[in-house]
Coordinates of C-alpha atoms in Angstrom, one line a residue:
X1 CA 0.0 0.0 0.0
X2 CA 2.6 2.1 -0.1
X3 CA 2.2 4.4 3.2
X4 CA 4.0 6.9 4.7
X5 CA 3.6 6.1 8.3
X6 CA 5.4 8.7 9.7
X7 CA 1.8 10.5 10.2
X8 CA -0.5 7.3 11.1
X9 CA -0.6 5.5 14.3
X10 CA 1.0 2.1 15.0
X11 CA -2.4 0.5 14.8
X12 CA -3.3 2.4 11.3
X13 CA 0.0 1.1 10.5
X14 CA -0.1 -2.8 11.5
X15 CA -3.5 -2.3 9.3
X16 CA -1.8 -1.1 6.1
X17 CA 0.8 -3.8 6.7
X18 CA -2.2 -6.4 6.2
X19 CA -3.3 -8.2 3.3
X20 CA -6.7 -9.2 3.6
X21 CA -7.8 -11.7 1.9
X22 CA -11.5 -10.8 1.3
X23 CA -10.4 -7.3 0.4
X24 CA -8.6 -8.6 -2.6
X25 CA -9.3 -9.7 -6.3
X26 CA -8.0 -11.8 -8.6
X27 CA -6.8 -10.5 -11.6
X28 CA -7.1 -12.5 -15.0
X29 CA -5.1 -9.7 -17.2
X30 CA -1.6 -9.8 -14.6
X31 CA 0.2 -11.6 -17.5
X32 CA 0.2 -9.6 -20.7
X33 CA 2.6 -12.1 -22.2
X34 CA -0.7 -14.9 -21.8
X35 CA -3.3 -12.7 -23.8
X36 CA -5.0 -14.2 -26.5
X37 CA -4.1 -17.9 -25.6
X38 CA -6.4 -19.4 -23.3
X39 CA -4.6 -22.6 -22.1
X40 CA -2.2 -20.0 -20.4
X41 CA -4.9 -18.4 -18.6
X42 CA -4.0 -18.0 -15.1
X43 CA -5.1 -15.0 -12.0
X44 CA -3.2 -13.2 -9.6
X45 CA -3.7 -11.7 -6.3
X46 CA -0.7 -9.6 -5.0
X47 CA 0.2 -9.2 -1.3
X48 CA 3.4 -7.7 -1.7
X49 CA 4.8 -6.7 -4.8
X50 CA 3.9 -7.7 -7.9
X51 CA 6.1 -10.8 -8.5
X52 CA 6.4 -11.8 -12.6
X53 CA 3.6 -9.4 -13.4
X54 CA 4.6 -6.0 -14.8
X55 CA 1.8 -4.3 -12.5
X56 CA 4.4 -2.6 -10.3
X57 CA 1.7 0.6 -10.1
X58 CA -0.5 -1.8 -7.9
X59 CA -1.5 0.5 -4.9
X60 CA -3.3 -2.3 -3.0
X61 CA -0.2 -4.4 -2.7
X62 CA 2.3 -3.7 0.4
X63 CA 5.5 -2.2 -1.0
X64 CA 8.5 -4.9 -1.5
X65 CA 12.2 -5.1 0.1
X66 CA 13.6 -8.5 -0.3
X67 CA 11.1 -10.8 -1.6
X68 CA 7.5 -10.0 -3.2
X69 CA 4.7 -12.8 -2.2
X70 CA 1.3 -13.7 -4.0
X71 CA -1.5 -15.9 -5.1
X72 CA -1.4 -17.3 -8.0
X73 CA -4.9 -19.6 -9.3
X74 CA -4.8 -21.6 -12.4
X75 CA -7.5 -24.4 -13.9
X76 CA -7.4 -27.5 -15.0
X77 CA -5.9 -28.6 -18.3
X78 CA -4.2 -24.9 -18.2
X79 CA 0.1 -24.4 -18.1
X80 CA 2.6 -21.9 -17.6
X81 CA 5.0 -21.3 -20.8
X82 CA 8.8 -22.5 -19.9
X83 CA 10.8 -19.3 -19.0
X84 CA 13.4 -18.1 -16.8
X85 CA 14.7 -15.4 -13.9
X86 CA 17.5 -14.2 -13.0
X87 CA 16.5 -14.5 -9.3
X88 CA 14.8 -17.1 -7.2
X89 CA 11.4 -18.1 -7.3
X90 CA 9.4 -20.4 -5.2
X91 CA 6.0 -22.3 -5.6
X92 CA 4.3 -23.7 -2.8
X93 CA 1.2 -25.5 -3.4
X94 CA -1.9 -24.5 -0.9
X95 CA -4.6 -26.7 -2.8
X96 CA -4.5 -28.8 -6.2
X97 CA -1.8 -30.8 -7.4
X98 CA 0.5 -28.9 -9.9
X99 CA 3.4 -30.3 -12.3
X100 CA 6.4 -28.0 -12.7
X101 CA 9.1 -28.8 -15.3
X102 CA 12.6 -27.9 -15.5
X103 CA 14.0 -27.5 -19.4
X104 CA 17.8 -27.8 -20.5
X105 CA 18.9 -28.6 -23.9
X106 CA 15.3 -30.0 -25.1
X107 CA 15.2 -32.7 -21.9
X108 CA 12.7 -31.8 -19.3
X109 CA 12.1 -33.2 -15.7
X110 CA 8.9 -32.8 -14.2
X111 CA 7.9 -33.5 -10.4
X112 CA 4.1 -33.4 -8.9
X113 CA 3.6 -31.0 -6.1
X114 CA 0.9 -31.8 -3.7
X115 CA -0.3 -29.4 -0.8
X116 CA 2.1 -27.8 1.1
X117 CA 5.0 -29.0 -1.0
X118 CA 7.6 -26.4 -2.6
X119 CA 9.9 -25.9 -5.0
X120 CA 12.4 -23.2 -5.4
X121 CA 13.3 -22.4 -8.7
X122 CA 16.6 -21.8 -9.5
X123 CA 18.1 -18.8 -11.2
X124 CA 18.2 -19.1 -15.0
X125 CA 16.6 -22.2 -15.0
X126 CA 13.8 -22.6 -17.6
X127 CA 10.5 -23.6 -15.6
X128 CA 7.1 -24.3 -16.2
X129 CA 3.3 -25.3 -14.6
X130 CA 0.7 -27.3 -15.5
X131 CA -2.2 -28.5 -13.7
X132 CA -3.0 -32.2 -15.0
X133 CA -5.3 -32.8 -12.0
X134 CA -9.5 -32.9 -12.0
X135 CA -9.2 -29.7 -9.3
X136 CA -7.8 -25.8 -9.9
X137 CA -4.1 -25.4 -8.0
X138 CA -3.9 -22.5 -5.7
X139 CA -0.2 -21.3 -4.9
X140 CA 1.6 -19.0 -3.3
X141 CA 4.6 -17.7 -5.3
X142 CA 7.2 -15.8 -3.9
X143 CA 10.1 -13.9 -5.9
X144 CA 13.5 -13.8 -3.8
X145 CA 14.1 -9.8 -5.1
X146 CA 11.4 -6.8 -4.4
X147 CA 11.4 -6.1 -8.2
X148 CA 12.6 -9.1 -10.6
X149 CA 13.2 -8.3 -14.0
X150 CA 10.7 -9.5 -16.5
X151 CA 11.0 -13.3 -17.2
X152 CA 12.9 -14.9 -20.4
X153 CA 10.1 -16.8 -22.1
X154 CA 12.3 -20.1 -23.6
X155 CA 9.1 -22.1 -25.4
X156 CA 5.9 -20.0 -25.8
X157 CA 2.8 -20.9 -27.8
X158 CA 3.6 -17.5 -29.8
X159 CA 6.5 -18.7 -31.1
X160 CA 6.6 -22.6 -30.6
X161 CA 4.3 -25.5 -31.5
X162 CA 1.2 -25.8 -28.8
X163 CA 2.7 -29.6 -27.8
X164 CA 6.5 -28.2 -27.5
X165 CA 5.2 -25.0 -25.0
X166 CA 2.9 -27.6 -23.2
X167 CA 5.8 -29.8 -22.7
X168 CA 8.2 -27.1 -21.1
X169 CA 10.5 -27.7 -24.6
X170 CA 10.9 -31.2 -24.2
X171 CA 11.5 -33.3 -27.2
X172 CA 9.6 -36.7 -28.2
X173 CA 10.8 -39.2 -26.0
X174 CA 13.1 -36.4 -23.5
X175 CA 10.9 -35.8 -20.6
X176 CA 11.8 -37.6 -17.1
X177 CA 9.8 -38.1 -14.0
X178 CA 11.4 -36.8 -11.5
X179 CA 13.4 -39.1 -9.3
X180 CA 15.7 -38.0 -6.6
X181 CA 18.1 -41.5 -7.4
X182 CA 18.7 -40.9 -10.8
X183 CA 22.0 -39.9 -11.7
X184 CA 21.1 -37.5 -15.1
X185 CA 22.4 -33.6 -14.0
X186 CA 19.0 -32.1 -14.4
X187 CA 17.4 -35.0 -12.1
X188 CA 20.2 -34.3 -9.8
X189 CA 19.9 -30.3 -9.7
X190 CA 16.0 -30.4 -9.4
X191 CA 16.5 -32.8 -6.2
X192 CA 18.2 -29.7 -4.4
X193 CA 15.3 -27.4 -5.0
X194 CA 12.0 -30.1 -4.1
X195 CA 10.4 -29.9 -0.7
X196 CA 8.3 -32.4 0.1
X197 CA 6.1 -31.2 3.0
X198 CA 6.3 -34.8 4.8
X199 CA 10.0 -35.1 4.5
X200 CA 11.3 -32.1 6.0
X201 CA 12.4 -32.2 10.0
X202 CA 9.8 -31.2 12.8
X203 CA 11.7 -28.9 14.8
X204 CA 9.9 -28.1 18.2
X205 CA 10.3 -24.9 19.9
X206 CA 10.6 -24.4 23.2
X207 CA 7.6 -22.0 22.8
X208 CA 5.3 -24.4 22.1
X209 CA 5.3 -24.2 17.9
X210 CA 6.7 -26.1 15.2
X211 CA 8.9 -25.0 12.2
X212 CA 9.6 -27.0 9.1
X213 CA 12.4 -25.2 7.4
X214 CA 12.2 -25.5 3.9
X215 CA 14.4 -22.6 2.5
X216 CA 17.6 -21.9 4.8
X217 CA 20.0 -23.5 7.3
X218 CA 18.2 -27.1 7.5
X219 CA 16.5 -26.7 3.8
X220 CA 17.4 -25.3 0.7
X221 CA 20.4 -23.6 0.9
X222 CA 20.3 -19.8 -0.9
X223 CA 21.6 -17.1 -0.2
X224 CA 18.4 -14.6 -0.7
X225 CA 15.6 -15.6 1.8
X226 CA 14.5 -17.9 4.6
X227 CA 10.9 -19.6 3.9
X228 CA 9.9 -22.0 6.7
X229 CA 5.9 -23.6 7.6
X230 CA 4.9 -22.8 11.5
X231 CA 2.3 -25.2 13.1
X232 CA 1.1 -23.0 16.3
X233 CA -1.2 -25.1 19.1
X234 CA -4.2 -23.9 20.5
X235 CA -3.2 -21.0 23.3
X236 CA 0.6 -20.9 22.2
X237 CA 2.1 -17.6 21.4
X238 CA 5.5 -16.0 21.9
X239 CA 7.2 -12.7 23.2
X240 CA 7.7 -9.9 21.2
X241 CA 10.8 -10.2 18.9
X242 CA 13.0 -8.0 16.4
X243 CA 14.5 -9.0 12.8
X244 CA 17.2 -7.1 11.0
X245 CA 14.9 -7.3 7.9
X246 CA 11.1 -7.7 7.4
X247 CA 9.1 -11.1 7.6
X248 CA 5.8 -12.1 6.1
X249 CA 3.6 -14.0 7.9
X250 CA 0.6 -16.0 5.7
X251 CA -2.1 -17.6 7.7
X252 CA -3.5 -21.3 5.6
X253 CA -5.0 -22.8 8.3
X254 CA -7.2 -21.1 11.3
X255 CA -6.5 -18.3 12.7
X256 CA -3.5 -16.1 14.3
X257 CA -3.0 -12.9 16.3
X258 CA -0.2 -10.7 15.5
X259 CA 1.0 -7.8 17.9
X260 CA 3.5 -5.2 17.4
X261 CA 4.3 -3.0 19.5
X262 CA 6.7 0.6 19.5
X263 CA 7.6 3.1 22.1
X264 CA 5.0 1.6 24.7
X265 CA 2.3 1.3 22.3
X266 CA 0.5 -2.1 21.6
X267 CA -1.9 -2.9 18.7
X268 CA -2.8 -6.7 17.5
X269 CA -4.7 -8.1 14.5
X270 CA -6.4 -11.1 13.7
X271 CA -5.1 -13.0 10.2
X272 CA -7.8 -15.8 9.3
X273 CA -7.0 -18.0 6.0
X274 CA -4.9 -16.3 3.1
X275 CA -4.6 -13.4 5.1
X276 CA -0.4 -11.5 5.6
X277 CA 1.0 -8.9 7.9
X278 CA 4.3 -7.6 6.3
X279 CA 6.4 -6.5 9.8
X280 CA 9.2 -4.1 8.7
X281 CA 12.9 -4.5 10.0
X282 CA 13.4 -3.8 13.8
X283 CA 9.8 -3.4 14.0
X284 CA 8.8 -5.5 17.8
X285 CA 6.5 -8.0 16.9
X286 CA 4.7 -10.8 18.1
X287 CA 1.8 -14.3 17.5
X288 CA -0.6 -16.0 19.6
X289 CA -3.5 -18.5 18.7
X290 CA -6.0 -17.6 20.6
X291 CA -8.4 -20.1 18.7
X292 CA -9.0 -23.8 19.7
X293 CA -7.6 -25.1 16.6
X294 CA -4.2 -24.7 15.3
X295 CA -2.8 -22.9 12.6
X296 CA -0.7 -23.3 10.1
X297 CA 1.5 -20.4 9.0
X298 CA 3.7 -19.4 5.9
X299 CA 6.4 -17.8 6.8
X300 CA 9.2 -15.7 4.8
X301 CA 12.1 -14.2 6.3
X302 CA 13.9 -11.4 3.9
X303 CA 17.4 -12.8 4.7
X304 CA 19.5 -16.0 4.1
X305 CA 21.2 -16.6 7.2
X306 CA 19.8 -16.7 10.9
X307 CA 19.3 -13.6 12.4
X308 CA 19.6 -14.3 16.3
X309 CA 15.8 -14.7 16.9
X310 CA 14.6 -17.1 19.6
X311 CA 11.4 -17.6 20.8
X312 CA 9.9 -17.5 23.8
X313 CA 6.7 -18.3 25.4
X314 CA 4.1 -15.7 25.6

């Protein structure tokens, strides 16, 4: 949203820092490079930056440092075209089932995501989606820079047969399911950048929550941002804390409280499903579930390494 807060109150503030998501709309047109081809047909709903989409003007999105975050929706039978960044770019599947391939010299791997699993895309890496399930695929993609340049399209249906762009660029006969044991280098490079939700660690705070890392020291290792998946109990929260750079937290399941608090002042917000708060750096913040259910929470951290945080019970 793009606010200047040195005129609003910390609780005007904390509000402009949230992304509701009943305040916000999909939008079909985000892609111009998809116009005019229907199988590409995709939405959009920003949260913090724009991501791939050139809509950098968007006033309803929070203003990007280190990372942009949104939704993206796509339909059965529908794909992505095989392109590239020069950055980072992560997909983690909320609902659906989604195949993603990787393209080098006409071969292609492709691995099925399934809820809550994630891949990071790695820089200049030609990638693409398809939804081959019965049910639409909701994601959350997240671009490790607050403004990425536009992406290199390597196989689109403007310039390439509809059965070459469907299949990332992969040949007759060239395209591998992917299998962490095989020893071809694309097979091999993929396996560093696939995060099955059921595979990572449980690591158990002495708060009372649980973090899966899946991006950082005990995941992926990058050297742009920390993404991790928080399971908070029923009546667990923790103490205010500080980060040297902002974090986003995205509610999926139930709901959370978030606090911050400045110069004596306290304000908190309730987050329910597909709802963010942005917290800027040095900014005191803190959770709680106040709800009888738990929650699971998204989380993105706008630096690589650890930053010092612990937690502590609230």
């Amino acid at each position: 949203m793009n606010i200047q807060t040195s005129s609003t109150s910390l609780a005007e503030e904390l509000k402009a820092h949230t992304g509701r998501f009943t305040d916000k709309e999909f939008d079909w047109n985000a892609f111009p490079s998809n116009a005019g081809f229907e199988e590409l047909k995709r939405a959009q709903m920003r949260y913090i930056g724009a991501g791939g989409s050139p809509k950098v003007g968007d006033t309803s999105t929070l203003k990007p440092n280190h990372f942009t975050l949104s939704l993206i929706y796509k339909e059965p039978g529908k794909y992505a075209a095989c392109h590239s960044h020069e950055i980072e770019e992560s997909f983690l599947i909320i609902d659906g089932t989604l195949v993603v391939g990787w393209e080098k010299d006409g071969e292609v791997v492709e691995v099925n995501l399934g809820p809550k699993d994630m891949i990071l895309n790695a820089r200049e890496i030609g990638h693409g989606f398809r939804v081959d399930g019965v049910e639409p695929v909701l994601m959350s993609i997240s671009v490790d820079v607050g403004k990425p340049l536009p992406p290199v399209y390597h196989y689109h249906p403007k310039e390439h047969a509809p059965e070459l762009a469907r299949s990332f660029g992969a040949q007759p006969g060239k395209t591998m399911k992917f299998d962490r044991n095989c020893a071809h280098p694309l097979q091999q490079l993929m396996a560093k950048y696939v995060v099955r939700h059921h595979e990572q660690p449980t690591i158990w705070e002495d708060a009372g929550f649980t973090r899966k890392v899946y991006v950082g020291p005990g995941g992926i290792e990058n050297d742009t941002c920390r993404k991790e998946m928080w399971g908070v109990p029923s009546r667990v929260g923790v103490k205010p804390f500080t980060r040297p750079v902002e974090d986003a937290l995205m509610v999926l399941e139930g709901s959370l409280t978030v606090g911050w608090e400045e110069n004596g002042e306290v304000v908190e917000i309730e987050l329910g499903p597909r709802d963010l708060v942005k917290t800027p750096a040095g900014r005191k913040h803190w959770f709680r579930n106040d709800s009888a259910a738990p929650v699971t929470v998204w989380t993105v951290i706008g630096q690589s390494e650890e930053d010092g945080v612990t937690y502590q019970a609230g």
